Amino acid sequence: MSAGFETVGTYVPDNLIAGDFPQNFEKVTLKGGRAYKRGELLGRIATDKKHVLSARTDGNGDAVTDGSEAPRAILVDDVDATAGDAEGLVYLSGTFDTQSVILGDGHTADSVKDGLRDKGIWLVKTTA
């Protein structure tokens, strides 16, 4: 290491970004109670407009019907919302690797691909 420089972190690519389609961003409120991971596919609860991991079914197999079952964005960075609601940045458009996007219960890349494309989010498989 050169004099005057220090290592402050490391970069490990995650392959989330899979193309050069323009990325648009928005700051959103994530519902408190859990830690969110970069690449999570998020939906928005209709009543309070807070974002959560988009899922078609809950942990008991029941259908989710609060609006968040419709995916609308992908989380840019990890966000710790365990202590309460937190703000996070989301991608509203772009091209993303299907194997790096984190999907909620009941969603598959194939089940969300067409709906996301209409929003400007493209899911592509980058590896065999």
XYZ file of N, CA and C in Angstrom:
384
model
N 0.843 -1.168 0.000
C 0.000 0.000 0.000
C 0.894 1.239 0.000
N 0.528 2.240 -0.754
C 1.297 3.471 -0.867
C 1.152 4.300 0.394
N 2.169 5.060 0.676
C 2.137 5.937 1.845
C 0.998 6.939 1.708
N 0.260 7.163 2.784
C -0.821 8.127 2.768
C -2.169 7.539 2.373
N -2.194 6.268 2.001
C -3.443 5.615 1.620
C -3.741 4.493 2.599
N -5.006 4.257 2.824
C -5.400 3.141 3.664
C -6.593 2.430 3.028
N -6.751 1.166 3.308
C -7.883 0.408 2.820
C -9.059 0.671 3.743
N -10.189 1.114 3.174
C -11.368 1.420 3.990
C -12.518 0.458 3.697
N -12.335 -0.438 2.782
C -13.371 -1.407 2.451
C -12.986 -2.180 1.215
N -13.816 -3.122 0.865
C -13.576 -3.897 -0.337
C -14.838 -3.886 -1.181
N -14.660 -4.093 -2.455
C -15.784 -4.135 -3.379
C -15.937 -5.561 -3.884
N -17.111 -6.107 -3.696
C -17.420 -7.434 -4.207
C -18.619 -7.286 -5.139
N -18.423 -7.446 -6.443
C -19.542 -7.267 -7.380
C -20.624 -8.313 -7.135
N -21.888 -7.880 -7.232
C -23.001 -8.793 -6.987
C -23.788 -9.110 -8.253
N -23.436 -8.524 -9.369
C -24.072 -8.782 -10.661
C -25.538 -8.387 -10.718
N -26.006 -7.539 -9.804
C -27.395 -7.097 -9.848
C -27.677 -6.333 -11.136
N -26.805 -5.385 -11.469
C -26.964 -4.592 -12.688
C -26.515 -5.447 -13.862
N -27.399 -5.598 -14.866
C -27.105 -6.526 -15.955
C -27.180 -5.883 -17.335
N -27.136 -4.581 -17.403
C -27.208 -3.933 -18.707
C -27.121 -2.435 -18.564
N -27.253 -1.750 -19.689
C -27.095 -0.297 -19.660
C -28.393 0.452 -19.915
N -29.539 -0.224 -19.763
C -30.816 0.479 -19.851
C -30.833 1.539 -18.753
N -31.265 2.753 -19.042
C -31.197 3.843 -18.051
C -31.873 3.475 -16.727
N -31.173 3.817 -15.647
C -31.699 3.566 -14.306
C -32.261 4.860 -13.738
N -33.478 4.777 -13.241
C -34.098 5.891 -12.534
C -34.281 5.479 -11.094
N -34.167 6.454 -10.196
C -34.193 6.183 -8.769
C -35.289 6.980 -8.087
N -35.664 6.513 -6.891
C -36.623 7.229 -6.061
C -36.346 6.864 -4.608
N -36.473 7.835 -3.721
C -36.359 7.563 -2.295
C -37.729 7.139 -1.790
N -37.780 6.029 -1.031
C -39.046 5.509 -0.523
C -38.910 5.212 0.971
N -40.050 4.998 1.614
C -40.069 4.571 3.010
C -40.265 3.066 3.055
N -39.352 2.391 3.756
C -39.445 0.949 3.945
C -40.104 0.692 5.300
N -41.061 -0.212 5.326
C -41.781 -0.538 6.547
C -40.833 -1.152 7.560
N -40.889 -0.657 8.768
C -40.015 -1.123 9.832
C -40.297 -2.554 10.251
N -39.305 -3.128 10.938
C -39.467 -4.460 11.486
C -38.502 -5.487 10.940
N -37.698 -5.122 9.956
C -36.744 -6.067 9.378
C -35.618 -5.338 8.655
N -34.571 -6.079 8.349
C -33.475 -5.554 7.532
C -33.735 -5.958 6.083
N -33.553 -5.032 5.174
C -33.766 -5.257 3.747
C -32.409 -5.411 3.064
N -32.374 -6.228 2.016
C -31.139 -6.493 1.284
C -31.164 -5.871 -0.106
N -30.008 -5.414 -0.541
C -29.845 -4.912 -1.908
C -30.379 -5.952 -2.883
N -31.176 -5.497 -3.842
C -31.700 -6.391 -4.858
C -33.083 -6.934 -4.566
N -33.655 -6.617 -3.390
C -35.004 -7.101 -3.091
C -36.014 -6.433 -4.016
N -36.946 -7.230 -4.508
C -38.036 -6.727 -5.331
C -39.131 -6.242 -4.388
N -39.430 -4.952 -4.453
C -40.343 -4.339 -3.493
C -41.697 -4.015 -4.103
N -42.701 -4.073 -3.254
C -44.042 -3.617 -3.573
C -44.421 -2.543 -2.574
N -45.520 -1.845 -2.841
C -45.948 -0.743 -1.958
C -47.319 -1.075 -1.370
N -47.408 -0.970 -0.048
C -48.674 -1.180 0.638
C -49.599 -0.019 0.274
N -50.808 -0.338 -0.153
C -51.726 0.687 -0.663
C -52.133 1.698 0.408
N -52.365 1.266 1.633
C -52.907 2.165 2.651
C -51.902 3.175 3.180
N -50.657 2.764 3.396
C -49.688 3.694 3.997
C -48.531 4.070 3.073
N -48.499 3.505 1.859
C -47.485 3.805 0.833
C -46.068 3.372 1.226
N -45.939 2.528 2.255
C -44.624 2.023 2.650
C -44.275 0.812 1.802
N -42.993 0.630 1.566
C -42.508 -0.457 0.717
C -42.069 -1.649 1.564
N -42.319 -2.849 1.033
C -41.926 -4.112 1.654
C -41.502 -5.075 0.548
N -40.906 -6.191 0.945
C -40.589 -7.227 -0.028
C -41.890 -7.672 -0.673
N -41.963 -7.599 -1.985
C -43.173 -7.987 -2.699
C -43.324 -9.503 -2.661
N -44.521 -9.952 -2.289
C -44.802 -11.387 -2.223
C -46.254 -11.624 -2.624
N -46.501 -12.733 -3.285
C -47.878 -13.103 -3.647
C -48.558 -13.815 -2.500
N -47.757 -14.510 -1.661
C -48.306 -15.221 -0.507
C -47.495 -14.876 0.733
N -48.167 -14.960 1.897
C -47.455 -14.724 3.150
C -46.811 -16.037 3.614
N -46.197 -16.020 4.754
C -45.515 -17.207 5.263
C -46.429 -18.388 5.524
N -47.736 -18.159 5.588
C -48.707 -19.233 5.826
C -49.360 -19.730 4.542
N -48.969 -19.185 3.389
C -49.553 -19.603 2.125
C -50.794 -18.836 1.722
N -51.197 -17.855 2.539
C -52.364 -17.034 2.203
C -51.969 -15.941 1.219
N -52.889 -15.557 0.361
C -52.625 -14.518 -0.636
C -52.421 -13.168 0.037
N -51.440 -12.425 -0.442
C -51.208 -11.053 0.007
C -52.107 -10.149 -0.833
N -52.861 -9.260 -0.176
C -53.816 -8.415 -0.900
C -53.746 -6.955 -0.473
N -52.596 -6.536 0.075
C -52.484 -5.153 0.548
C -51.891 -4.206 -0.490
N -51.678 -4.688 -1.694
C -51.085 -3.881 -2.761
C -49.620 -4.204 -2.989
N -48.932 -4.683 -1.957
C -47.500 -4.947 -2.081
C -47.199 -6.189 -2.904
N -48.239 -6.974 -3.230
C -48.026 -8.162 -4.061
C -47.644 -7.789 -5.494
N -47.906 -6.545 -5.881
C -47.533 -6.053 -7.211
C -46.158 -5.394 -7.125
N -45.123 -6.038 -7.654
C -43.779 -5.461 -7.566
C -43.664 -4.177 -8.379
N -42.862 -3.233 -7.837
C -42.731 -1.956 -8.536
C -41.306 -1.392 -8.539
N -40.386 -1.949 -7.748
C -39.046 -1.366 -7.652
C -38.066 -2.391 -7.091
N -36.772 -2.106 -7.248
C -35.707 -2.960 -6.724
C -34.829 -2.111 -5.809
N -34.536 -2.623 -4.629
C -33.768 -1.877 -3.627
C -32.309 -1.725 -4.054
N -31.797 -0.502 -3.952
C -30.431 -0.187 -4.381
C -29.389 -0.716 -3.400
N -29.580 -0.485 -2.111
C -28.605 -0.863 -1.084
C -29.302 -1.500 0.108
N -28.548 -2.210 0.930
C -29.087 -2.742 2.180
C -29.637 -1.601 3.025
N -30.740 -1.852 3.713
C -31.331 -0.872 4.623
C -31.770 -1.603 5.886
N -31.315 -1.115 7.040
C -31.722 -1.698 8.318
C -32.936 -0.938 8.839
N -34.082 -1.582 8.784
C -35.316 -0.979 9.287
C -35.835 -1.763 10.495
N -34.941 -2.462 11.191
C -35.373 -3.282 12.325
C -35.934 -2.442 13.457
N -35.446 -1.225 13.630
C -35.906 -0.376 14.728
C -37.108 0.494 14.354
N -37.510 0.465 13.101
C -38.637 1.286 12.655
C -38.502 1.617 11.186
N -39.479 2.330 10.659
C -39.455 2.720 9.250
C -38.136 3.405 8.910
N -37.667 3.180 7.691
C -36.410 3.779 7.238
C -36.539 4.146 5.771
N -35.733 5.109 5.360
C -35.725 5.502 3.955
C -34.688 4.688 3.199
N -34.997 4.430 1.936
C -34.078 3.719 1.073
C -34.254 4.182 -0.358
N -33.257 3.944 -1.159
C -33.290 4.307 -2.568
C -33.639 3.062 -3.372
N -34.535 3.223 -4.361
C -34.932 2.093 -5.203
C -34.726 2.429 -6.668
N -34.498 1.377 -7.442
C -34.464 1.492 -8.894
C -35.900 1.405 -9.397
N -36.292 2.366 -10.225
C -37.599 2.337 -10.882
C -37.493 1.849 -12.319
N -36.265 1.768 -12.824
C -36.023 1.245 -14.159
C -34.593 0.737 -14.230
N -34.331 -0.076 -15.242
C -32.996 -0.617 -15.437
C -33.069 -2.065 -15.865
N -31.893 -2.657 -16.114
C -31.786 -4.066 -16.476
C -31.059 -4.790 -15.348
N -31.663 -5.884 -14.855
C -31.161 -6.567 -13.667
C -31.090 -8.074 -13.906
N -30.126 -8.709 -13.261
C -29.919 -10.150 -13.379
C -30.968 -10.892 -12.562
N -31.682 -11.822 -13.186
C -32.744 -12.568 -12.495
C -32.208 -13.340 -11.294
N -30.959 -13.776 -11.348
C -30.399 -14.568 -10.256
C -29.927 -13.701 -9.093
N -29.866 -12.383 -9.275
C -29.441 -11.487 -8.207
C -30.603 -10.742 -7.566
N -31.751 -10.734 -8.228
C -32.935 -10.089 -7.666
C -33.544 -11.029 -6.628
N -33.872 -10.487 -5.467
C -34.443 -11.280 -4.371
C -35.962 -11.180 -4.446
N -36.606 -12.330 -4.629
C -38.050 -12.390 -4.807
C -38.739 -12.885 -3.534
N -39.937 -12.352 -3.275
C -40.737 -12.788 -2.140
C -41.517 -14.054 -2.459
N -42.167 -14.613 -1.438
C -42.946 -15.848 -1.576
C -43.960 -15.745 -2.706
N -44.000 -16.778 -3.532
C -44.980 -16.855 -4.606
C -44.561 -16.195 -5.904
N -43.486 -15.424 -5.888
C -42.992 -14.799 -7.115
C -41.872 -15.649 -7.718
N -41.819 -15.661 -9.034
C -40.691 -16.214 -9.773
C -40.285 -15.155 -10.786
N -39.093 -15.290 -11.318
C -38.659 -14.334 -12.342
C -39.657 -14.320 -13.499
N -40.141 -15.485 -13.892
C -41.095 -15.550 -15.001
C -42.435 -14.908 -14.655
N -42.872 -15.028 -13.400
C -44.191 -14.486 -13.039
C -44.201 -12.967 -12.929
N -43.046 -12.359 -12.718
C -43.013 -10.897 -12.565
C -42.410 -10.179 -13.770
N -41.754 -10.912 -14.643
C -40.996 -10.304 -15.742
C -41.827 -9.365 -16.615
N -42.991 -9.807 -17.077
C -43.795 -8.981 -17.984
C -44.323 -7.724 -17.302
N -44.815 -7.855 -16.081
C -45.313 -6.695 -15.353
C -44.229 -5.673 -15.067
N -43.017 -6.143 -14.778
C -41.910 -5.222 -14.528
C -41.464 -4.538 -15.810
N -41.501 -5.259 -16.917
C -41.099 -4.672 -18.200
C -41.970 -3.456 -18.518
N -43.260 -3.546 -18.198
C -44.164 -2.411 -18.417
C -43.769 -1.196 -17.584
N -43.004 -1.413 -16.509
C -42.540 -0.330 -15.638
C -41.130 0.144 -16.005
N -40.501 -0.510 -16.989
C -39.145 -0.133 -17.384
C -38.070 -0.909 -16.648
N -38.466 -1.991 -15.979
C -37.502 -2.855 -15.298
C -37.400 -4.145 -16.106
N -36.187 -4.429 -16.552
C -35.935 -5.604 -17.383
C -35.175 -6.628 -16.566
N -35.689 -7.862 -16.514
C -34.991 -8.961 -15.852
C -34.413 -9.865 -16.919
N -33.111 -10.116 -16.834
C -32.436 -10.973 -17.803
C -31.552 -11.962 -17.076
N -31.381 -13.110 -17.679
C -30.489 -14.135 -17.122
C -29.133 -13.922 -17.745
N -28.117 -13.669 -16.914
C -26.795 -13.353 -17.446
C -25.839 -14.526 -17.408
N -26.206 -15.581 -16.689
C -25.341 -16.760 -16.633
C -26.153 -17.998 -16.944
N -25.463 -19.046 -17.378
C -26.147 -20.304 -17.747
C -26.584 -21.076 -16.536
